[in-house]
mmCIF file of C-alpha atoms in Angstrom:
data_model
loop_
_atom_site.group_PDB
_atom_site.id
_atom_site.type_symbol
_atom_site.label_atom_id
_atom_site.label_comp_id
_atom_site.label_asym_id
_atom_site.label_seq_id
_atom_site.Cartn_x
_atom_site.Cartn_y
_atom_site.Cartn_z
ATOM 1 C CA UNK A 18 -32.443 97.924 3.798
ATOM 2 C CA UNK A 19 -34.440 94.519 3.093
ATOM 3 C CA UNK A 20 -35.186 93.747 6.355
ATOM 4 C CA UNK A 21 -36.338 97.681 7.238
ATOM 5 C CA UNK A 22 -38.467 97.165 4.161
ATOM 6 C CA UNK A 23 -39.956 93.833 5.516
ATOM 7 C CA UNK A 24 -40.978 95.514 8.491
ATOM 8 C CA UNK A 25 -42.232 98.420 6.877
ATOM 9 C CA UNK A 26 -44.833 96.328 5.094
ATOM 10 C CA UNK A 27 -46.693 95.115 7.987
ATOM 11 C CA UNK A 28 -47.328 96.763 11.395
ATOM 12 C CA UNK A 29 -47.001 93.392 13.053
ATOM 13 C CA UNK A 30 -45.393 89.758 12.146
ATOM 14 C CA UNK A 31 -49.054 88.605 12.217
ATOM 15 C CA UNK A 32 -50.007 90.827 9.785
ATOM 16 C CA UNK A 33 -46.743 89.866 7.642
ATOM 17 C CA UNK A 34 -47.307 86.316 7.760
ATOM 18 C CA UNK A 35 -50.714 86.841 6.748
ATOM 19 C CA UNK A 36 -49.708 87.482 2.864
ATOM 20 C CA UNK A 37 -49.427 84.673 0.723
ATOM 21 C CA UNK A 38 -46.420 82.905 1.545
ATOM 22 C CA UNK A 39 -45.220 81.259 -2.484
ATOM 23 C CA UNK A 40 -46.891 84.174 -4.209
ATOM 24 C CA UNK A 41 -46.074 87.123 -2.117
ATOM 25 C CA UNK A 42 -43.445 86.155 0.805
ATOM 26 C CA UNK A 43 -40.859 83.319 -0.735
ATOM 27 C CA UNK A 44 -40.831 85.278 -4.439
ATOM 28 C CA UNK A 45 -40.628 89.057 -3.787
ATOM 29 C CA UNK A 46 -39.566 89.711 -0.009
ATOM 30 C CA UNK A 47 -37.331 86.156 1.279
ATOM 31 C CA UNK A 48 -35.326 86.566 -1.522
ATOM 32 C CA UNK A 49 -33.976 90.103 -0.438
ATOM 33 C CA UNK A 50 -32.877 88.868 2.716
ATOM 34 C CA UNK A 51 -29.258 87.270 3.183
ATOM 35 C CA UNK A 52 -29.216 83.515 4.210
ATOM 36 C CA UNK A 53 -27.837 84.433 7.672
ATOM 37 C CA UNK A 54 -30.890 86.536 8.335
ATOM 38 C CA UNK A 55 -33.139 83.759 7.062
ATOM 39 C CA UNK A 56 -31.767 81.402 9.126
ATOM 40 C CA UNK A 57 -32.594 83.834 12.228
ATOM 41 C CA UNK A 58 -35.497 84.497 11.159
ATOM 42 C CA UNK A 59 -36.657 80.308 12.342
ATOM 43 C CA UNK A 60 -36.209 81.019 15.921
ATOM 44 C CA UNK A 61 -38.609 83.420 15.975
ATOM 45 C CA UNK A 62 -41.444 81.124 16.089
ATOM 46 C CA UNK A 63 -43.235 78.255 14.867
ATOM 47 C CA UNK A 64 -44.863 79.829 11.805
ATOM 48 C CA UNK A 65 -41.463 81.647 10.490
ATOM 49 C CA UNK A 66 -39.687 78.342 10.976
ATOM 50 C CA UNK A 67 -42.001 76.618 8.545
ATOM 51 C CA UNK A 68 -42.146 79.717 6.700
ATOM 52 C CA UNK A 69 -38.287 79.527 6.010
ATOM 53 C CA UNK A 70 -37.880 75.866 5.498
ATOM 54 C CA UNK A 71 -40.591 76.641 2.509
ATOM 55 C CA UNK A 72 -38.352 79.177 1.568
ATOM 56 C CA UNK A 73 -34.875 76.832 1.394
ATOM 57 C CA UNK A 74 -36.958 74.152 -0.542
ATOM 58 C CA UNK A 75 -37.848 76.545 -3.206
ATOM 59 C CA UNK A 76 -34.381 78.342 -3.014
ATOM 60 C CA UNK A 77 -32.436 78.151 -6.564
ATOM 61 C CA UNK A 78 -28.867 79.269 -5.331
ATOM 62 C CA UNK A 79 -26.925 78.125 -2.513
ATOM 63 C CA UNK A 80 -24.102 79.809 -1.508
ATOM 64 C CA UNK A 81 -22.112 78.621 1.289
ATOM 65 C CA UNK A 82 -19.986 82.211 2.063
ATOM 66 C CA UNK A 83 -23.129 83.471 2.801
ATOM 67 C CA UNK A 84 -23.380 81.857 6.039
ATOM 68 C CA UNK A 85 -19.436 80.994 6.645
ATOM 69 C CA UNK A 86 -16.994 78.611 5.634
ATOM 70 C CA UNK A 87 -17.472 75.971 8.704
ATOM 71 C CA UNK A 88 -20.978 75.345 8.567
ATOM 72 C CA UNK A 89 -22.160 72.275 10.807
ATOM 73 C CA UNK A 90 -22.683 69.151 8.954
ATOM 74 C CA UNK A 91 -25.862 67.999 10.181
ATOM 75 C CA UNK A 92 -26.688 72.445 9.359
ATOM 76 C CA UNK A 93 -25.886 71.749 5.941
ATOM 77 C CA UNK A 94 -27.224 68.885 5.203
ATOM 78 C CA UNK A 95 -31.235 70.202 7.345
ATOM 79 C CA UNK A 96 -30.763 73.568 4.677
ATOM 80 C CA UNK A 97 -31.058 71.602 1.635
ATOM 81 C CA UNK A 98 -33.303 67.791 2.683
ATOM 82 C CA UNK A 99 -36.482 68.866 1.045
ATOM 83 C CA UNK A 100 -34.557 71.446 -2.179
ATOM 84 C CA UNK A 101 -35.174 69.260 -5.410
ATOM 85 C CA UNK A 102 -35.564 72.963 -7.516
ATOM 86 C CA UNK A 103 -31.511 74.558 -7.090
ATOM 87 C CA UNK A 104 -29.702 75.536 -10.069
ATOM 88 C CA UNK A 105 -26.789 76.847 -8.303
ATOM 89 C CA UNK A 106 -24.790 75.425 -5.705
ATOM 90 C CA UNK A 107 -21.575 77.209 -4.526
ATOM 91 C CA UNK A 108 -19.546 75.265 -2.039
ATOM 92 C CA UNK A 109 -15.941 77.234 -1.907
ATOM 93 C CA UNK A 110 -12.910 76.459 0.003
ATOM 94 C CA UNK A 111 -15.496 73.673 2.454
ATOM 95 C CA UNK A 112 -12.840 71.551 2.994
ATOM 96 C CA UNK A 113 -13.348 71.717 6.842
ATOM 97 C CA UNK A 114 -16.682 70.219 6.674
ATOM 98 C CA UNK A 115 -17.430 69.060 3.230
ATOM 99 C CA UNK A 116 -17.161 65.213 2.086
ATOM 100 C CA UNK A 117 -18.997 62.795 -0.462
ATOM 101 C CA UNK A 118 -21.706 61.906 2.373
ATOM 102 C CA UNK A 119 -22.984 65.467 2.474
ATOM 103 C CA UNK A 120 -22.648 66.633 -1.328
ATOM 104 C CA UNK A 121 -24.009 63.563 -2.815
ATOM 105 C CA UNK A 122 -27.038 63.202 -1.572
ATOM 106 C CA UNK A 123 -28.224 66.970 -2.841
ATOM 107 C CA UNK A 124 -26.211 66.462 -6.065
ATOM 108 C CA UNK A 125 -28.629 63.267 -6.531
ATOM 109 C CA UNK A 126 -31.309 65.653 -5.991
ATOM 110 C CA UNK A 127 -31.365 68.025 -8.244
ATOM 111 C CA UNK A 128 -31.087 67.699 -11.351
ATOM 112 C CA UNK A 129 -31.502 71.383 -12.567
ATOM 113 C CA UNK A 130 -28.220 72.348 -11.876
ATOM 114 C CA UNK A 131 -26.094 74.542 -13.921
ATOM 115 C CA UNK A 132 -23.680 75.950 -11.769
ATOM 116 C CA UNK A 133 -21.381 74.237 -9.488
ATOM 117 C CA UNK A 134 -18.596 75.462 -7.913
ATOM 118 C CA UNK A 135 -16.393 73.573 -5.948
ATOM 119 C CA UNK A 136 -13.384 75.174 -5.465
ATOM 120 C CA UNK A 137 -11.123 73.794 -2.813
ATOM 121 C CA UNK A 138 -12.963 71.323 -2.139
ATOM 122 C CA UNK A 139 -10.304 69.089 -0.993
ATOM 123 C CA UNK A 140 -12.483 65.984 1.389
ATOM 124 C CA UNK A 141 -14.729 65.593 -1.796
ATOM 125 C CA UNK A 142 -13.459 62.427 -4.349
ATOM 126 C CA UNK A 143 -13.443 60.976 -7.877
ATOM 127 C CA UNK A 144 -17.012 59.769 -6.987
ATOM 128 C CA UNK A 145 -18.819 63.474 -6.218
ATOM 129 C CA UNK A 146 -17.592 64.539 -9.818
ATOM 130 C CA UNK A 147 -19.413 61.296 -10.864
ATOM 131 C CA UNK A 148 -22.634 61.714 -9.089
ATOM 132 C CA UNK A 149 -22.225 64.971 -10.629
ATOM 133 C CA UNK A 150 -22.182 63.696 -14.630
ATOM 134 C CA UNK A 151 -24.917 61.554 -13.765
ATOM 135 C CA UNK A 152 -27.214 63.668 -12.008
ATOM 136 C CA UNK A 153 -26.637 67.263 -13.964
ATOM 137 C CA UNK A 154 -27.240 66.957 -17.904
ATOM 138 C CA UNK A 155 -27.795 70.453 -18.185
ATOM 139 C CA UNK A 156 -24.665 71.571 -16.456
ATOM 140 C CA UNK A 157 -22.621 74.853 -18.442
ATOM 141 C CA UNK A 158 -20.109 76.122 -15.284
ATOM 142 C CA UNK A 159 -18.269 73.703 -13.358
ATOM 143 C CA UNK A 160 -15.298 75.101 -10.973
ATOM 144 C CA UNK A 161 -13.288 72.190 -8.878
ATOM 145 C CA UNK A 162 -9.934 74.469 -8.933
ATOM 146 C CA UNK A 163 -7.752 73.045 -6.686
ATOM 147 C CA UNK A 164 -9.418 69.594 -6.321
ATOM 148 C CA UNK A 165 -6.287 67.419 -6.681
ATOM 149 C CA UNK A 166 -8.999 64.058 -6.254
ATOM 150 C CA UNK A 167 -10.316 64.502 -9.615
ATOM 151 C CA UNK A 168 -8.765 61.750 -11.959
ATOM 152 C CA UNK A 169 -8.944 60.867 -15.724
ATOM 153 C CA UNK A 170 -11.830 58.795 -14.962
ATOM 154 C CA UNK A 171 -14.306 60.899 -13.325
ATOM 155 C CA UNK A 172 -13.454 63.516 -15.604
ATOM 156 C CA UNK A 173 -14.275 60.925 -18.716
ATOM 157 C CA UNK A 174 -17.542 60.460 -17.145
ATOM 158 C CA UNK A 175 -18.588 64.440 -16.971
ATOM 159 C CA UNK A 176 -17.479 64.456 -20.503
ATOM 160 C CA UNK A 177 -19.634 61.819 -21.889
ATOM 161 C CA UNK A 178 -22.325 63.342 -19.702
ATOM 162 C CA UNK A 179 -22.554 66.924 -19.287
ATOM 163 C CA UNK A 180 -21.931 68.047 -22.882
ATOM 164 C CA UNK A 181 -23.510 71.352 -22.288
ATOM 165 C CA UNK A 182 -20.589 72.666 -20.638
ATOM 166 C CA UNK A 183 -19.409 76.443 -21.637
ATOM 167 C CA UNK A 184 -16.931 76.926 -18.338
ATOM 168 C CA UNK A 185 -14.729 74.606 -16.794
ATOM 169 C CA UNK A 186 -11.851 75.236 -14.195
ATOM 170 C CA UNK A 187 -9.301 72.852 -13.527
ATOM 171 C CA UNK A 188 -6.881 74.594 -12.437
ATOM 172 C CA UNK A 189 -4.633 72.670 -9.985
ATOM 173 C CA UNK A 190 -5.707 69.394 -10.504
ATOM 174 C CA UNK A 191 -2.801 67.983 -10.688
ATOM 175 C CA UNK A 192 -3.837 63.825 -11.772
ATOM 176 C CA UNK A 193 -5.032 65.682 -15.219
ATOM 177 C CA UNK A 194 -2.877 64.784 -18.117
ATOM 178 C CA UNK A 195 -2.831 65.406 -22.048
ATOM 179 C CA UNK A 196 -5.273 62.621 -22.708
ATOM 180 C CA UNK A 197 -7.967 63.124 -20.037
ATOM 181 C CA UNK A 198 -8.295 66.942 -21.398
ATOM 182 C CA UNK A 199 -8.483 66.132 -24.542
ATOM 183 C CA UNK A 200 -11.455 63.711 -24.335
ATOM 184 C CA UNK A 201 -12.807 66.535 -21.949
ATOM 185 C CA UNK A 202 -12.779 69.315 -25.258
ATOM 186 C CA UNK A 203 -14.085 66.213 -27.942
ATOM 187 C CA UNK A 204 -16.827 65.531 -26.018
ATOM 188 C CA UNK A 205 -17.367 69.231 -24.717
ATOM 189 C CA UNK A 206 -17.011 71.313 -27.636
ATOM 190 C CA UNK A 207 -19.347 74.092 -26.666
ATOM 191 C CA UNK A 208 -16.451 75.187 -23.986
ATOM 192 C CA UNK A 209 -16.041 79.216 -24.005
ATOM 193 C CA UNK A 210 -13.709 79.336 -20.858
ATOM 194 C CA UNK A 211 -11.327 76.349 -19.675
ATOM 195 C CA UNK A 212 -8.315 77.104 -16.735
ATOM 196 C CA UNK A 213 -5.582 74.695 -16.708
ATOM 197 C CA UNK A 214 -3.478 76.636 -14.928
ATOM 198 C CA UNK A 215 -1.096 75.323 -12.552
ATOM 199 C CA UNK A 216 -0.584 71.525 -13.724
ATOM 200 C CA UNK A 217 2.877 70.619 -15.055
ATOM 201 C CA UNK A 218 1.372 67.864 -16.690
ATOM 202 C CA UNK A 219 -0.588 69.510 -19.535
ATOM 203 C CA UNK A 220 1.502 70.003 -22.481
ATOM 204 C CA UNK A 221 0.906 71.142 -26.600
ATOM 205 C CA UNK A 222 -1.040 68.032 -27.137
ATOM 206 C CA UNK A 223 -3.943 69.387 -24.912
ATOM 207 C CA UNK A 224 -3.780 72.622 -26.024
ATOM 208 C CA UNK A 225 -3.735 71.601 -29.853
ATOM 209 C CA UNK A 226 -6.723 69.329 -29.418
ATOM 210 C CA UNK A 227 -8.707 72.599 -27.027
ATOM 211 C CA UNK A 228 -8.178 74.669 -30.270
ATOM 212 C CA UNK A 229 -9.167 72.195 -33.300
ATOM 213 C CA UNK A 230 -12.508 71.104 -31.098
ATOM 214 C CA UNK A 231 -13.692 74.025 -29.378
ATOM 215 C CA UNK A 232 -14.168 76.903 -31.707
ATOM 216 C CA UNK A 233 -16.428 78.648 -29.444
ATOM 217 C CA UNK A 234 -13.506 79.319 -26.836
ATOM 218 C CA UNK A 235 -13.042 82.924 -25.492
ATOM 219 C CA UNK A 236 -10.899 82.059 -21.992
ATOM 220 C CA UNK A 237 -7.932 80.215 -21.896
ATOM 221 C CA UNK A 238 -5.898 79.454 -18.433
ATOM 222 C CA UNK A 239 -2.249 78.214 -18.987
ATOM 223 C CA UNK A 240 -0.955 79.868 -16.513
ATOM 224 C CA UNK A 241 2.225 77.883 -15.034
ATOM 225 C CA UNK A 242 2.036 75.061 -17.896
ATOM 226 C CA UNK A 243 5.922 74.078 -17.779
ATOM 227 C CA UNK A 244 5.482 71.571 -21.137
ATOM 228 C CA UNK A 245 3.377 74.269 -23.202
ATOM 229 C CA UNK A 246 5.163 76.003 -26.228
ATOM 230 C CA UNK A 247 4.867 78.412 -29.305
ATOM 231 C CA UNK A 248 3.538 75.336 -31.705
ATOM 232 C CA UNK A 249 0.309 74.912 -29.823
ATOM 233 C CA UNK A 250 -0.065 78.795 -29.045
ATOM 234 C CA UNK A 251 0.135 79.270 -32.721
ATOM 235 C CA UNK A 252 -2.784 76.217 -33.588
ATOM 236 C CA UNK A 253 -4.819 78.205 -30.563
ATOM 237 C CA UNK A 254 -4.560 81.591 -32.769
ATOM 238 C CA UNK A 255 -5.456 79.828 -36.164
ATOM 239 C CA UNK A 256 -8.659 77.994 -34.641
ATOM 240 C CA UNK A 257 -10.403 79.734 -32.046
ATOM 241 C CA UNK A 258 -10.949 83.188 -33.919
ATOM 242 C CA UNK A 259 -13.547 84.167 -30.802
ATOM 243 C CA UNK A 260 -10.567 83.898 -28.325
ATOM 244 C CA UNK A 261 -10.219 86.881 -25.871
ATOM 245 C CA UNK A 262 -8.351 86.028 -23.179
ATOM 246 C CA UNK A 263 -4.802 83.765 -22.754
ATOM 247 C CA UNK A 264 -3.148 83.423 -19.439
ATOM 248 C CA UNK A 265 0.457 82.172 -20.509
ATOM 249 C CA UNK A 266 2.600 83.551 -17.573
ATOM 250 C CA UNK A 267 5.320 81.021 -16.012
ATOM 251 C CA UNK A 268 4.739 78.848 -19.569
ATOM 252 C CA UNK A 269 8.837 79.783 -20.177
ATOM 253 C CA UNK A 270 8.858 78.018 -23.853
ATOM 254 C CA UNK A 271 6.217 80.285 -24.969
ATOM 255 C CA UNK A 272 7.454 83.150 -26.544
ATOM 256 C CA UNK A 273 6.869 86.292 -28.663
ATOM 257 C CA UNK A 274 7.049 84.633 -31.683
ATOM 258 C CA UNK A 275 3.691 82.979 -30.762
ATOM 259 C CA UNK A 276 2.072 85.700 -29.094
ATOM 260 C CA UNK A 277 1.978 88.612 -31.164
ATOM 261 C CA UNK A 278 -0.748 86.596 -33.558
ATOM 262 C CA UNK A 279 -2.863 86.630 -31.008
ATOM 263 C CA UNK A 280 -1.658 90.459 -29.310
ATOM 264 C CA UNK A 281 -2.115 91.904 -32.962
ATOM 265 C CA UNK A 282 -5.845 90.294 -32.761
ATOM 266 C CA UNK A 283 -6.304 92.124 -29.469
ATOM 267 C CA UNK A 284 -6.154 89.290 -27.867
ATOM 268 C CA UNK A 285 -5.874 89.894 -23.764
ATOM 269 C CA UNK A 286 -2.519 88.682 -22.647
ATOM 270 C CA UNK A 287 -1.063 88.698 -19.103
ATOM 271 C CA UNK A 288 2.388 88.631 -20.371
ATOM 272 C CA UNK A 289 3.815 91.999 -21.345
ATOM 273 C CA UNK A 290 5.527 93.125 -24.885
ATOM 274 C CA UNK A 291 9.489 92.166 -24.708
ATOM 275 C CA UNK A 292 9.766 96.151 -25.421
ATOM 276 C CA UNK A 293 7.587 96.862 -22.052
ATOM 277 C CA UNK A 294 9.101 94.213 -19.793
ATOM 278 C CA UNK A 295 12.113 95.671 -20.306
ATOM 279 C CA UNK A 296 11.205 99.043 -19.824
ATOM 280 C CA UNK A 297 9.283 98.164 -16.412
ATOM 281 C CA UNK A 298 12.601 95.810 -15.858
ATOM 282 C CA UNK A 299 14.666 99.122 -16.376
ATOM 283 C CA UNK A 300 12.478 101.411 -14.571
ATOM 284 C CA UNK A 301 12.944 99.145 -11.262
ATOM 285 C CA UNK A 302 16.923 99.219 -12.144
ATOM 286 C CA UNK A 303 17.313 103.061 -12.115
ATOM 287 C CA UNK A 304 14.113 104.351 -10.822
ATOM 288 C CA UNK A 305 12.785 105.874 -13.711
ATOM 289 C CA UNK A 306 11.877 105.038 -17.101
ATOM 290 C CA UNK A 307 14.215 106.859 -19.356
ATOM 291 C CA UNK A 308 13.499 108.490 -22.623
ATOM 292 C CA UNK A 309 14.227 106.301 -25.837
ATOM 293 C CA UNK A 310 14.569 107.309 -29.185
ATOM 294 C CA UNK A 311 13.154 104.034 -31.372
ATOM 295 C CA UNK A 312 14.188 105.505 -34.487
ATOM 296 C CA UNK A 313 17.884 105.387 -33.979
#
C-alpha cells in the first residue's frame, strides 16, 4: 500500500524526486516504506541512492528483522556511517554477524538513544554494555536477554550512568549475582519492569533490595530463580504497591503463603491457585474436571 501510494503521487520518478526531499520525501513518504524496500530503492539510480542514504542518516529506529538476521558486516556498518540522530536501535538474535567492532562505533555515535535491544547478542562483550553507559545518558529500555558476556562490572558502569532506566532485561545472564543487581536497582530506582529470569544465581537478597529501592516497579521476571523464596516475595508485596505483574514459575520455595498478598491485590501471576492446579492436574488424570462440592 505505501509503495502504490508513492507512485500514485507522481506520474514519473522525476516528478517524485522533484518534491522536497527533508520536508516532503524523508518525513511523510520514506518513512512508510519497509527498510528492505528502501534499500532497493538505491539501485535505481544515482539520485534515489543519495536520496536514501539521506534518508538512513536521518532515520530514528533501526531494526535489524526488518532486513534479516544475517546482514553483511560491511551492509551494516554503510546503513548507519553518517546516523548521529537514532533513538532506537534493535539488534535481536545478530549473533551471526554482530561483534564489538560493528556496534561500537554507532553506539559512540549517538547519543540520543533510548531503546536498545540486544537480545541474543552473544559475539558482543563486557565492553559494548560499557560504550553503552558512556555514550547513552538518556537511556529508559535496555534488553541484553540472553547475553551471558555481561559481568558485574559493566553492569556497575550502566548503573552509575544511565539512571534513567524504566526497563531492563536480564534474563539469562548468567555472571549476574545478588550484589551486581542490587547496585543495578540503588542506582536505577526509576525501574518499572526488570526480568531476571533464568539465573540460578539471584536469590532473596536481590529481590529484597528491587522492592525497598524501586517503588515505581510494575514487571517483575523471576521466572526459574532456584534461591528465591516467600521472605522476599512478601518484602516485594509490602513495597512496590504499583506492581502488576510477577513471573515466579520454576522458583519451587515460593509458595502460596507468599502469593496470595499479591493475587488478592490483583496482582498478575503465572502460577495458578493450589485449588486450580489441582483441578487442571485432575482434569488431565481422568479427562474431565469433576463437580466439587466446597462446602462439605
Amino acid at each position: 500500500a505505501p509503495w502504490s501510494l508513492m507512485m500514485s503521487l507522481t506520474p514519473s520518478w522525476g516528478c517524485l524526486l522533484d518534491l522536497p526531499w527533508e520536508d516532503i520525501l524523508v518525513p511523510h513518504i520514506l518513512c512508510h516504506l519497509p527498510l528492505q524496500q528502501l534499500l532497493s530503492l538505491q539501485r535505481v539510480s544515482k539520485s534515489f541512492q543519495s536520496l536514501i542514504q539521506l534518508y538512513l542518516a536521518n532515520m530514528r529506529c533501526f531494526d535489524s528483522s526488518q532486513i534479516g538476521p544475517a546482514i553483511p558486516r560491511a551492509a551494516f556498518v554503510n546503513l548507519l556511517k553518517d546516523n548521529e540522530v537514532l533513538q532506537q536501535l534493535v539488534l535481536q538474535n545478530c549473533s551471526d554477524w554482530l561483534t564489538d567492532r560493528e556496534l561500537l562505533p554507532v553506539i559512540g555515535q549517538n547519543h540520543h538513544l533510548h531503546h536498545i535491544q540486544l537480545k541474543g547478542c552473544a559475539q558482543l562483550s563486557r565492553h559494548a554494555l560499557v560504550a553503552i553507559s558512556l555514550s547513552c545518558p538518556n537511556l529508559r529500555r535496555l534488553s541484553l536477554a540472553h547475553c551471558e558476556w555481561v559481568d558485574s562490572l559493566s553492569l556497575r558502569s550502566l548503573a552509575d550512568h544511565c539512571k534513567a532506566l524504566e526497563a531492563v532485561d536480564l534474563t539469562a545472564c548468567r555472571q549476574l549475582k545478588d550484589e551486581a543487581i542490587c547496585y543495578l536497582v540503588q542506582k536505577c530506582s526509576r525501574l518499572k519492569s526488570l526480568s531476571l529470569a533464568v539465573n540460578a544465581n539471584v536469590g532473596d537478597v536481590a529481590v529484597e533490595e528491587i522492592a525497598k529501592c524501586c517503588p515505581e516497579l510494575e514487571h517483575l521476571d523471576l521466572t526459574g530463580c532456584l534461591r528465591v523464596k516467600n521472605d522476599s516475595i512478601r518484602v516485594l508485596a509490602e513495597y512496590c504497591p504499583k506492581l502488576r505483574s510477577l513471573k515466579v514459575k520454576h522458583c519451587h520455595n515460593v509458595a502460596e503463603s507468599s502469593l496470595s498478598i499479591l493475587r488478592s491485590r490483583g496482582v498478575e501471576l503465572d502460577v495458578e491457585p493450589p485449588l486450580q492446579r489441582a483441578l487442571v492436574l485432575l482434569q488431565d488424570v481422568v479427562g474431565f474436571a469433576p463437580f466439587i462440592n466446597l462446602q462439605i
